[in-house]
């Protein structure tokens, strides 16, 4: 199994540096002397790591390392997705868990932060029965740590509604209760919410629309390039294509990039990838394979919706779009972010832009708790309200502190988390 510990460590270092800087800016040590608030935000409440022996269909066993990091629950139960990827390591999961705590505070959800992951061998594609066994084994390793009032996982990279269905089912078998609220991002027929599957990508474009509104910028006719065509990237592309009048000219995934100057037919591209797999993206009949990396696409907006650290100090200079919106978590390294800001790029940060997923997950929890069902229209209307309010708060804070939206988001979130931590006392 190949992993890249450097990537996860670099990501965690960036997040922790940001937390320390923000705590210093907020003078937390002076305001709460001796309370060690920054350490209590950085060191997770709990780290669970365990082995999964996964039986393959051919009888062979894959020995996998699984993680769940519960960053903190000062503002509410732990919440965060589960990722299956060859790059998963403890540092990566720890960084993502901390970002979840920050994100929930940025959009004002009464939740803390967590993240889970399983490091799978590079290039391994599991069959449906193998994915089911992996989902169930993951829950077995964590059954005492999860629950609707404790820690509620959701989908992330390479996991989906079906994986959540198996996990919720298995959790119910262990607890003896039908507790669907222990997982979100479930299929509709198992208590999932309308609008959850597309919520993150839709929320990305809602954040972009609000950004454009504040900048007096007309999105209609503007061009968009999207890195990553999975759950987040494809739904962001679809909303941009069908509801904003933007032209999605470039789309990439781990196998390459396609473009169409007149704008790609996104519903057709989604259908093509669903039928033929991610590898076939570059063979889309109505597009051409890009000659350059998508970062160099000459568009008005670039949406980064793949993985963390996609943009580093080495390639940030390739970005030509003046506006960058982060659908992925941590797509720019700290160094790249500093260089991008210096170069005048206008960045809508991940902890705001991709908060649509956790927001609709929260709606799912509320519906499950109340045995209720909301319409898609109602879900999207509430999501729009939350995204707009969060954006407006950050824009105002950025104006007041003369800082970037990312800095404003950290200032708001860390201040709120610190206050909750202090009120709870030395736990
Ligand atoms: P996914 O597995 O559905 O899709 C990932 C996409 O990224 C795929 O198209 C893959 O081919 C592509 N990709 C991987 N490596 C790449 C590379 N080097 N260059 C270009 N493309 C590459 O995952 P997802 O759920 O869409 O998540 C994407 C990002 O968004 C992650 O950072 C995730 O943490 C974040 N996110 C997801 C959600 C959610 O609800 N799914 C919510 C918030 C944030």
Coordinates of C-alpha atoms and ligand atoms in Angstrom, one line a residue:
X1 CA 0.0 0.0 0.0
X2 CA 1.4 3.4 -1.0
X3 CA 0.6 6.4 1.1
X4 CA 2.0 9.9 1.1
X5 CA 2.6 11.0 4.7
X6 CA 4.1 14.3 3.6
X7 CA 0.9 15.4 2.0
X8 CA -1.2 14.9 5.1
X9 CA 1.4 16.4 7.4
X10 CA 1.7 19.5 5.2
X11 CA -2.0 19.9 5.2
X12 CA -2.2 19.5 9.0
X13 CA 0.6 21.9 9.5
X14 CA -1.2 24.5 7.4
X15 CA -4.4 24.1 9.4
X16 CA -2.7 24.3 12.7
X17 CA -0.7 27.3 11.7
X18 CA -3.9 29.1 10.7
X19 CA -5.4 28.2 14.1
X20 CA -2.4 29.5 16.0
X21 CA -2.3 32.7 14.0
X22 CA -6.0 33.3 14.4
X23 CA -5.8 32.6 18.2
X24 CA -2.9 35.2 18.4
X25 CA -4.9 37.7 16.4
X26 CA -7.9 37.2 18.7
X27 CA -5.6 37.5 21.7
X28 CA -7.1 34.3 23.2
X29 CA -4.3 34.0 25.8
X30 CA -5.0 37.5 27.1
X31 CA -8.8 37.1 27.1
X32 CA -8.8 33.6 28.6
X33 CA -5.5 33.5 30.6
X34 CA -4.2 30.0 31.3
X35 CA -7.1 28.3 29.5
X36 CA -4.9 26.8 26.7
X37 CA -7.7 27.3 24.2
X38 CA -5.6 27.0 21.1
X39 CA -4.1 23.7 22.3
X40 CA -7.6 22.4 23.1
X41 CA -8.7 23.2 19.5
X42 CA -5.6 21.7 17.9
X43 CA -5.3 18.4 19.9
X44 CA -8.3 16.3 19.0
X45 CA -10.7 15.1 21.6
X46 CA -10.2 11.5 20.4
X47 CA -8.3 9.6 17.7
X48 CA -9.4 6.1 16.8
X49 CA -7.3 4.0 14.5
X50 CA -7.9 0.4 13.8
X51 CA -7.2 -2.4 11.3
X52 CA -9.8 -3.7 8.8
X53 CA -9.1 -7.1 7.3
X54 CA -11.2 -6.9 4.2
X55 CA -12.0 -10.1 2.4
X56 CA -11.9 -9.6 -1.4
X57 CA -14.3 -11.5 -3.7
X58 CA -11.4 -13.8 -4.7
X59 CA -10.8 -14.8 -1.0
X60 CA -7.6 -12.7 -0.6
X61 CA -7.4 -10.3 2.3
X62 CA -6.6 -6.6 2.1
X63 CA -5.3 -5.3 5.4
X64 CA -6.4 -1.6 5.7
X65 CA -5.9 1.1 8.3
X66 CA -9.0 3.0 9.3
X67 CA -9.4 6.2 11.2
X68 CA -11.9 8.4 12.9
X69 CA -10.7 11.7 14.4
X70 CA -13.1 13.6 16.7
X71 CA -11.7 17.1 16.7
X72 CA -14.0 18.8 19.2
X73 CA -17.6 18.9 20.3
X74 CA -17.6 22.2 22.1
X75 CA -20.5 23.5 19.9
X76 CA -22.4 20.2 19.4
X77 CA -22.0 16.6 18.3
X78 CA -19.1 15.6 16.1
X79 CA -19.9 15.7 12.4
X80 CA -17.8 14.9 9.3
X81 CA -17.5 12.7 6.3
X82 CA -15.7 9.4 5.6
X83 CA -13.1 9.1 2.8
X84 CA -11.7 6.0 1.1
X85 CA -8.6 6.9 -0.7
X86 CA -5.0 5.8 -1.1
X87 CA -3.7 9.1 0.3
X88 CA -5.6 8.8 3.6
X89 CA -3.3 9.0 6.6
X90 CA -3.8 10.2 10.2
X91 CA -2.5 13.7 9.6
X92 CA -4.9 14.2 6.7
X93 CA -7.9 13.0 8.7
X94 CA -6.9 15.2 11.6
X95 CA -6.6 18.3 9.4
X96 CA -10.0 17.6 7.8
X97 CA -11.6 17.0 11.2
X98 CA -10.3 20.4 12.4
X99 CA -11.7 22.1 9.2
X100 CA -15.1 20.5 9.9
X101 CA -15.2 22.2 13.4
X102 CA -14.3 25.5 11.8
X103 CA -16.8 25.1 8.9
X104 CA -19.7 24.3 11.2
X105 CA -19.0 27.5 13.2
X106 CA -18.6 29.6 10.1
X107 CA -22.2 28.7 8.9
X108 CA -23.6 28.7 12.5
X109 CA -24.5 25.0 12.7
X110 CA -24.7 23.6 16.3
X111 CA -22.2 20.9 15.5
X112 CA -18.6 20.0 16.2
X113 CA -16.1 18.5 13.8
X114 CA -14.8 15.0 12.9
X115 CA -13.6 13.1 9.9
X116 CA -13.0 9.5 9.0
X117 CA -11.0 7.7 6.5
X118 CA -9.7 4.3 5.3
X119 CA -6.4 4.1 3.4
X120 CA -7.0 1.8 0.5
X121 CA -4.3 0.5 -1.9
X122 CA -3.6 2.9 -4.8
X123 CA -5.5 1.8 -7.9
X124 CA -7.7 -0.6 -6.1
X125 CA -11.3 -0.6 -7.3
X126 CA -13.6 -2.5 -4.9
X127 CA -16.7 -4.4 -6.2
X128 CA -20.1 -3.6 -4.7
X129 CA -19.9 -6.6 -2.3
X130 CA -16.4 -5.5 -1.2
X131 CA -17.7 -1.9 -0.7
X132 CA -20.5 -3.3 1.5
X133 CA -18.1 -5.4 3.6
X134 CA -15.8 -2.4 4.0
X135 CA -18.7 -0.2 5.1
X136 CA -19.9 -2.7 7.7
X137 CA -16.4 -3.4 9.0
X138 CA -15.8 0.4 9.4
X139 CA -18.9 0.7 11.6
X140 CA -17.9 -2.4 13.7
X141 CA -14.7 -0.7 14.6
X142 CA -16.5 2.5 15.8
X143 CA -19.9 1.4 17.0
X144 CA -19.4 2.8 20.5
X145 CA -18.1 6.1 19.2
X146 CA -20.9 7.0 16.8
X147 CA -24.5 8.0 17.3
X148 CA -27.0 10.8 16.6
X149 CA -26.0 12.7 19.7
X150 CA -22.3 11.7 19.6
X151 CA -20.8 11.6 16.1
X152 CA -22.6 11.5 12.8
X153 CA -20.6 10.6 9.7
X154 CA -21.5 11.5 6.1
X155 CA -20.1 10.7 2.6
X156 CA -16.8 12.2 1.3
X157 CA -14.3 11.2 -1.4
X158 CA -15.2 7.7 -2.8
X159 CA -18.1 7.1 -0.4
X160 CA -21.8 7.7 -1.3
X161 CA -25.4 7.3 -0.2
X162 CA -25.2 3.5 -0.7
X163 CA -22.2 3.3 1.7
X164 CA -24.2 5.4 4.3
X165 CA -27.1 3.0 3.9
X166 CA -25.0 0.0 4.7
X167 CA -23.3 1.8 7.6
X168 CA -26.7 2.9 9.1
X169 CA -28.1 -0.6 8.7
X170 CA -25.1 -2.1 10.4
X171 CA -25.1 0.5 13.2
X172 CA -28.8 -0.5 13.8
X173 CA -27.9 -4.2 14.0
X174 CA -25.4 -3.5 16.8
X175 CA -27.5 -1.1 18.8
X176 CA -30.8 -3.0 18.2
X177 CA -32.5 0.2 17.2
X178 CA -33.4 1.7 13.9
X179 CA -31.4 4.9 14.3
X180 CA -31.0 6.3 10.8
X181 CA -30.0 9.7 12.2
X182 CA -26.6 8.3 13.1
X183 CA -25.5 8.8 9.5
X184 CA -26.4 11.5 6.9
X185 CA -26.2 11.5 3.2
X186 CA -28.4 8.4 3.2
X187 CA -30.7 7.4 0.3
X188 CA -34.1 9.1 0.4
X189 CA -35.9 5.8 1.1
X190 CA -33.8 5.4 4.3
X191 CA -34.4 8.8 5.8
X192 CA -32.1 10.8 3.6
X193 CA -32.9 14.4 2.7
X194 CA -34.0 15.9 -0.5
X195 CA -31.1 17.9 -2.0
X196 CA -28.3 16.2 0.0
X197 CA -26.6 14.5 -2.9
X198 CA -26.1 17.7 -4.7
X199 CA -25.9 20.0 -1.7
X200 CA -22.1 20.6 -1.6
X201 CA -21.8 21.5 -5.3
X202 CA -25.0 23.5 -5.3
X203 CA -23.8 25.4 -2.2
X204 CA -20.5 26.2 -4.0
X205 CA -22.4 28.0 -6.8
X206 CA -24.7 29.7 -4.3
X207 CA -21.5 31.1 -2.6
X208 CA -20.2 32.1 -6.0
X209 CA -23.5 33.9 -6.8
X210 CA -23.3 35.8 -3.5
X211 CA -19.7 36.7 -4.2
X212 CA -20.7 38.0 -7.6
X213 CA -23.6 39.9 -6.1
X214 CA -21.2 41.8 -3.7
X215 CA -18.7 42.4 -6.5
X216 CA -21.5 43.7 -8.8
X217 CA -20.4 41.0 -11.3
X218 CA -22.8 39.5 -13.8
X219 CA -22.2 35.7 -13.9
X220 CA -24.2 35.2 -17.1
X221 CA -21.9 34.5 -20.0
X222 CA -18.8 34.1 -17.7
X223 CA -16.6 31.0 -18.1
X224 CA -15.9 28.4 -15.5
X225 CA -13.2 25.7 -15.2
X226 CA -13.8 22.9 -12.6
X227 CA -11.0 20.6 -11.3
X228 CA -12.6 17.4 -10.1
X229 CA -15.8 15.9 -11.5
X230 CA -17.0 13.8 -8.6
X231 CA -19.9 14.6 -6.3
X232 CA -18.9 18.2 -5.7
X233 CA -17.5 19.1 -9.1
X234 CA -20.3 17.6 -11.2
X235 CA -23.1 19.2 -9.2
X236 CA -21.4 22.5 -9.1
X237 CA -21.0 22.2 -12.9
X238 CA -24.6 21.3 -13.4
X239 CA -26.0 24.2 -11.3
X240 CA -23.6 26.7 -13.0
X241 CA -24.6 25.4 -16.4
X242 CA -28.3 25.2 -15.9
X243 CA -29.1 28.0 -13.5
X244 CA -26.5 30.8 -13.8
X245 CA -26.0 31.2 -17.6
X246 CA -22.3 30.5 -17.1
X247 CA -20.3 28.4 -19.6
X248 CA -18.5 25.5 -18.1
X249 CA -15.7 25.4 -20.6
X250 CA -13.1 23.1 -18.8
X251 CA -13.6 20.0 -16.6
X252 CA -10.9 17.8 -15.2
X253 CA -10.4 14.7 -13.1
X254 CA -7.5 12.5 -12.0
X255 CA -7.2 11.2 -15.6
X256 CA -7.1 14.4 -17.5
X257 CA -9.1 17.4 -18.7
X258 CA -11.7 18.2 -21.4
X259 CA -12.7 21.5 -22.9
X260 CA -15.3 23.0 -25.2
X261 CA -15.0 26.8 -25.9
X262 CA -18.7 27.1 -26.4
X263 CA -19.3 25.5 -23.0
X264 CA -19.5 21.7 -22.2
X265 CA -23.0 20.1 -22.2
X266 CA -22.8 19.2 -18.5
X267 CA -25.9 16.9 -18.3
X268 CA -24.5 15.0 -21.3
X269 CA -21.0 14.8 -19.6
X270 CA -22.5 13.6 -16.3
X271 CA -24.4 10.9 -18.2
X272 CA -21.2 9.9 -20.1
X273 CA -19.1 9.6 -17.0
X274 CA -21.9 7.7 -15.1
X275 CA -22.1 5.2 -18.0
X276 CA -18.4 5.0 -18.8
X277 CA -16.5 5.8 -15.6
X278 CA -14.2 8.6 -14.6
X279 CA -11.4 7.3 -16.9
X280 CA -13.6 8.1 -19.9
X281 CA -14.0 11.8 -19.1
X282 CA -11.3 12.8 -21.6
X283 CA -13.0 10.8 -24.3
X284 CA -16.2 12.8 -24.1
X285 CA -17.4 13.0 -27.7
X286 CA -18.5 16.7 -27.5
X287 CA -15.2 17.9 -25.9
X288 CA -11.5 18.0 -26.7
X289 CA -8.7 16.9 -24.5
X290 CA -6.9 19.9 -22.9
X291 CA -3.3 20.4 -23.8
X292 CA -2.5 22.1 -20.5
X293 CA -3.3 21.5 -16.9
X294 CA -6.7 22.9 -15.9
X295 CA -5.1 25.4 -13.6
X296 CA -3.9 27.3 -16.7
X297 CA -7.5 27.5 -18.2
X298 CA -8.2 31.0 -19.4
X299 CA -11.6 31.4 -17.7
X300 CA -13.3 33.9 -15.5
X301 CA -13.6 31.5 -12.5
X302 CA -11.7 28.4 -11.4
X303 CA -13.5 26.0 -9.1
X304 CA -11.2 23.5 -7.3
X305 CA -13.2 20.5 -6.4
X306 CA -10.7 17.6 -6.3
X307 CA -8.4 17.1 -3.3
X308 CA -6.3 19.1 -0.8
X309 CA -2.9 20.5 -1.8
X310 CA -3.8 20.5 -5.5
X311 CA -2.3 24.0 -5.8
X312 CA 1.2 24.4 -4.4
X313 CA 3.8 27.2 -4.5
X314 CA 5.1 25.5 -7.6
X315 CA 2.0 25.6 -9.7
X316 CA -0.1 28.5 -8.2
X317 CA 1.5 30.9 -10.8
X318 CA -0.3 28.9 -13.6
X319 CA -3.7 30.0 -12.4
X320 CA -5.2 32.5 -14.9
X321 CA -8.7 32.9 -13.6
X322 CA -9.1 36.0 -11.4
X323 CA -11.7 34.3 -9.1
X324 CA -11.0 30.9 -7.4
X325 CA -13.7 29.1 -5.5
X326 CA -12.7 26.1 -3.3
X327 CA -15.2 23.2 -3.5
X328 CA -12.6 20.8 -2.1
X329 CA -11.2 21.0 1.4
X330 CA -7.8 22.6 1.5
X331 CA -7.0 22.7 -2.2
X332 CA -4.3 25.4 -1.8
X333 CA -1.4 24.8 0.5
X334 CA -0.7 27.7 3.0
X335 CA 2.3 28.8 0.8
X336 CA 0.2 28.7 -2.3
X337 CA -2.6 30.7 -0.6
X338 CA -0.1 33.4 0.5
X339 CA 1.3 33.7 -3.1
X340 CA -2.2 33.7 -4.6
X341 CA -3.4 36.5 -2.3
X342 CA -0.2 38.5 -3.1
X343 CA -0.9 38.0 -6.8
X344 CA -4.4 39.5 -6.3
X345 CA -6.4 36.3 -6.8
X346 CA -9.9 36.6 -5.4
X347 CA -10.5 33.4 -3.3
X348 CA -13.8 32.2 -1.9
X349 CA -12.5 29.7 0.8
X350 CA -13.5 26.1 1.3
X351 CA -14.9 26.5 4.9
X352 CA -17.6 28.7 3.4
X353 CA -17.9 27.6 -0.2
X354 CA -18.3 23.9 0.5
X355 CA -20.4 24.2 3.6
X356 CA -23.6 23.2 1.7
X357 CA -23.0 19.5 2.3
X358 CA -22.8 19.7 6.1
X359 CA -25.6 22.2 6.1
X360 CA -28.0 19.8 4.4
X361 CA -26.7 16.9 6.5
X362 CA -27.8 19.0 9.5
X363 CA -31.2 19.4 7.8
X364 CA -31.3 15.6 7.4
X365 CA -30.5 15.2 11.2
X366 CA -33.3 17.6 12.1
X367 CA -35.8 15.8 9.8
X368 CA -34.8 12.4 11.2
X369 CA -35.1 13.6 14.8
X370 CA -38.6 14.9 14.1
X371 CA -39.7 12.1 11.8
X372 CA -40.3 14.8 9.2
X373 CA -39.8 15.2 5.4
X374 CA -39.0 18.5 3.8
X375 CA -39.4 19.3 0.1
X376 CA -36.4 19.9 -2.1
X377 CA -37.5 23.5 -2.6
X378 CA -37.7 24.1 1.1
X379 CA -34.2 22.5 1.6
X380 CA -32.6 24.6 -1.1
X381 CA -34.4 27.8 0.1
X382 CA -33.0 27.2 3.7
X383 CA -29.6 26.3 2.3
X384 CA -29.6 29.6 0.3
X385 CA -30.5 31.6 3.4
X386 CA -27.7 30.0 5.4
X387 CA -25.0 30.4 2.7
X388 CA -26.0 34.0 2.0
X389 CA -26.0 35.0 5.7
X390 CA -22.6 33.3 6.3
X391 CA -21.2 35.0 3.2
X392 CA -22.5 38.4 4.2
X393 CA -21.1 38.0 7.8
X394 CA -17.6 37.1 6.4
X395 CA -17.7 39.9 3.8
X396 CA -18.5 42.4 6.6
X397 CA -15.7 40.9 8.9
X398 CA -13.2 41.0 6.0
X399 CA -14.1 44.7 5.5
X400 CA -13.8 45.5 9.2
X401 CA -10.5 43.6 9.7
X402 CA -9.2 44.5 6.2
X403 CA -8.4 40.8 5.5
X404 CA -9.3 38.0 3.2
X405 CA -12.5 36.0 3.4
X406 CA -10.5 33.0 4.6
X407 CA -9.0 35.0 7.5
X408 CA -12.4 36.4 8.3
X409 CA -13.9 32.9 8.4
X410 CA -11.2 31.7 10.8
X411 CA -11.6 34.8 13.0
X412 CA -15.3 34.2 13.3
X413 CA -15.2 30.5 13.9
X414 CA -12.3 30.4 16.3
X415 CA -13.8 33.1 18.4
X416 CA -17.1 31.2 18.7
X417 CA -15.4 27.8 19.4
X418 CA -13.2 29.4 22.0
X419 CA -16.2 31.0 23.8
X420 CA -18.0 27.6 23.8
X421 CA -14.9 25.9 25.1
X422 CA -14.4 28.5 27.9
X423 CA -18.1 28.2 28.9
X424 CA -17.8 24.5 29.3
X425 CA -14.8 24.8 31.7
X426 CA -11.8 22.6 31.9
X427 CA -13.2 19.4 30.3
Ligands
LIG1 P1 -15.4 12.3 -5.3 O1 -14.7 11.1 -4.9 O2 -16.9 12.2 -5.6 O3 -14.7 13.1 -6.5 C1 -13.4 13.4 -6.5 C2 -13.0 13.9 -7.9 O4 -11.7 14.5 -7.9 C3 -13.0 12.8 -9.0 O5 -13.5 13.3 -10.2 C4 -11.5 12.5 -9.1 O6 -11.2 11.9 -10.3 C5 -11.0 13.9 -9.0 N1 -9.6 14.0 -8.7 C6 -8.8 13.2 -7.8 N2 -7.5 13.6 -7.9 C7 -7.5 14.5 -8.9 C8 -6.4 15.3 -9.4 N3 -5.1 15.1 -9.0 N4 -6.7 16.2 -10.4 C9 -7.9 16.4 -10.8 N5 -9.0 15.7 -10.3 C10 -8.7 14.8 -9.4 O7 -15.2 13.3 -4.0 P2 -16.1 14.6 -3.6 O8 -17.1 14.1 -2.6 O9 -16.6 15.3 -4.8 O10 -15.1 15.5 -2.8 C11 -14.2 16.4 -3.5 C12 -13.6 17.3 -2.5 O11 -14.7 18.1 -1.9 C13 -12.9 16.7 -1.3 O12 -11.8 17.6 -0.9 C14 -13.9 16.6 -0.2 O13 -13.4 16.6 1.1 C15 -14.7 17.9 -0.4 N6 -16.0 17.9 0.1 C16 -16.9 17.0 -0.2 C17 -18.2 17.0 0.3 C18 -19.3 16.1 0.0 O14 -20.4 16.3 0.4 N7 -19.0 15.1 -0.8 C19 -18.5 18.1 1.2 C20 -17.6 19.0 1.5 C21 -16.3 19.0 1.0

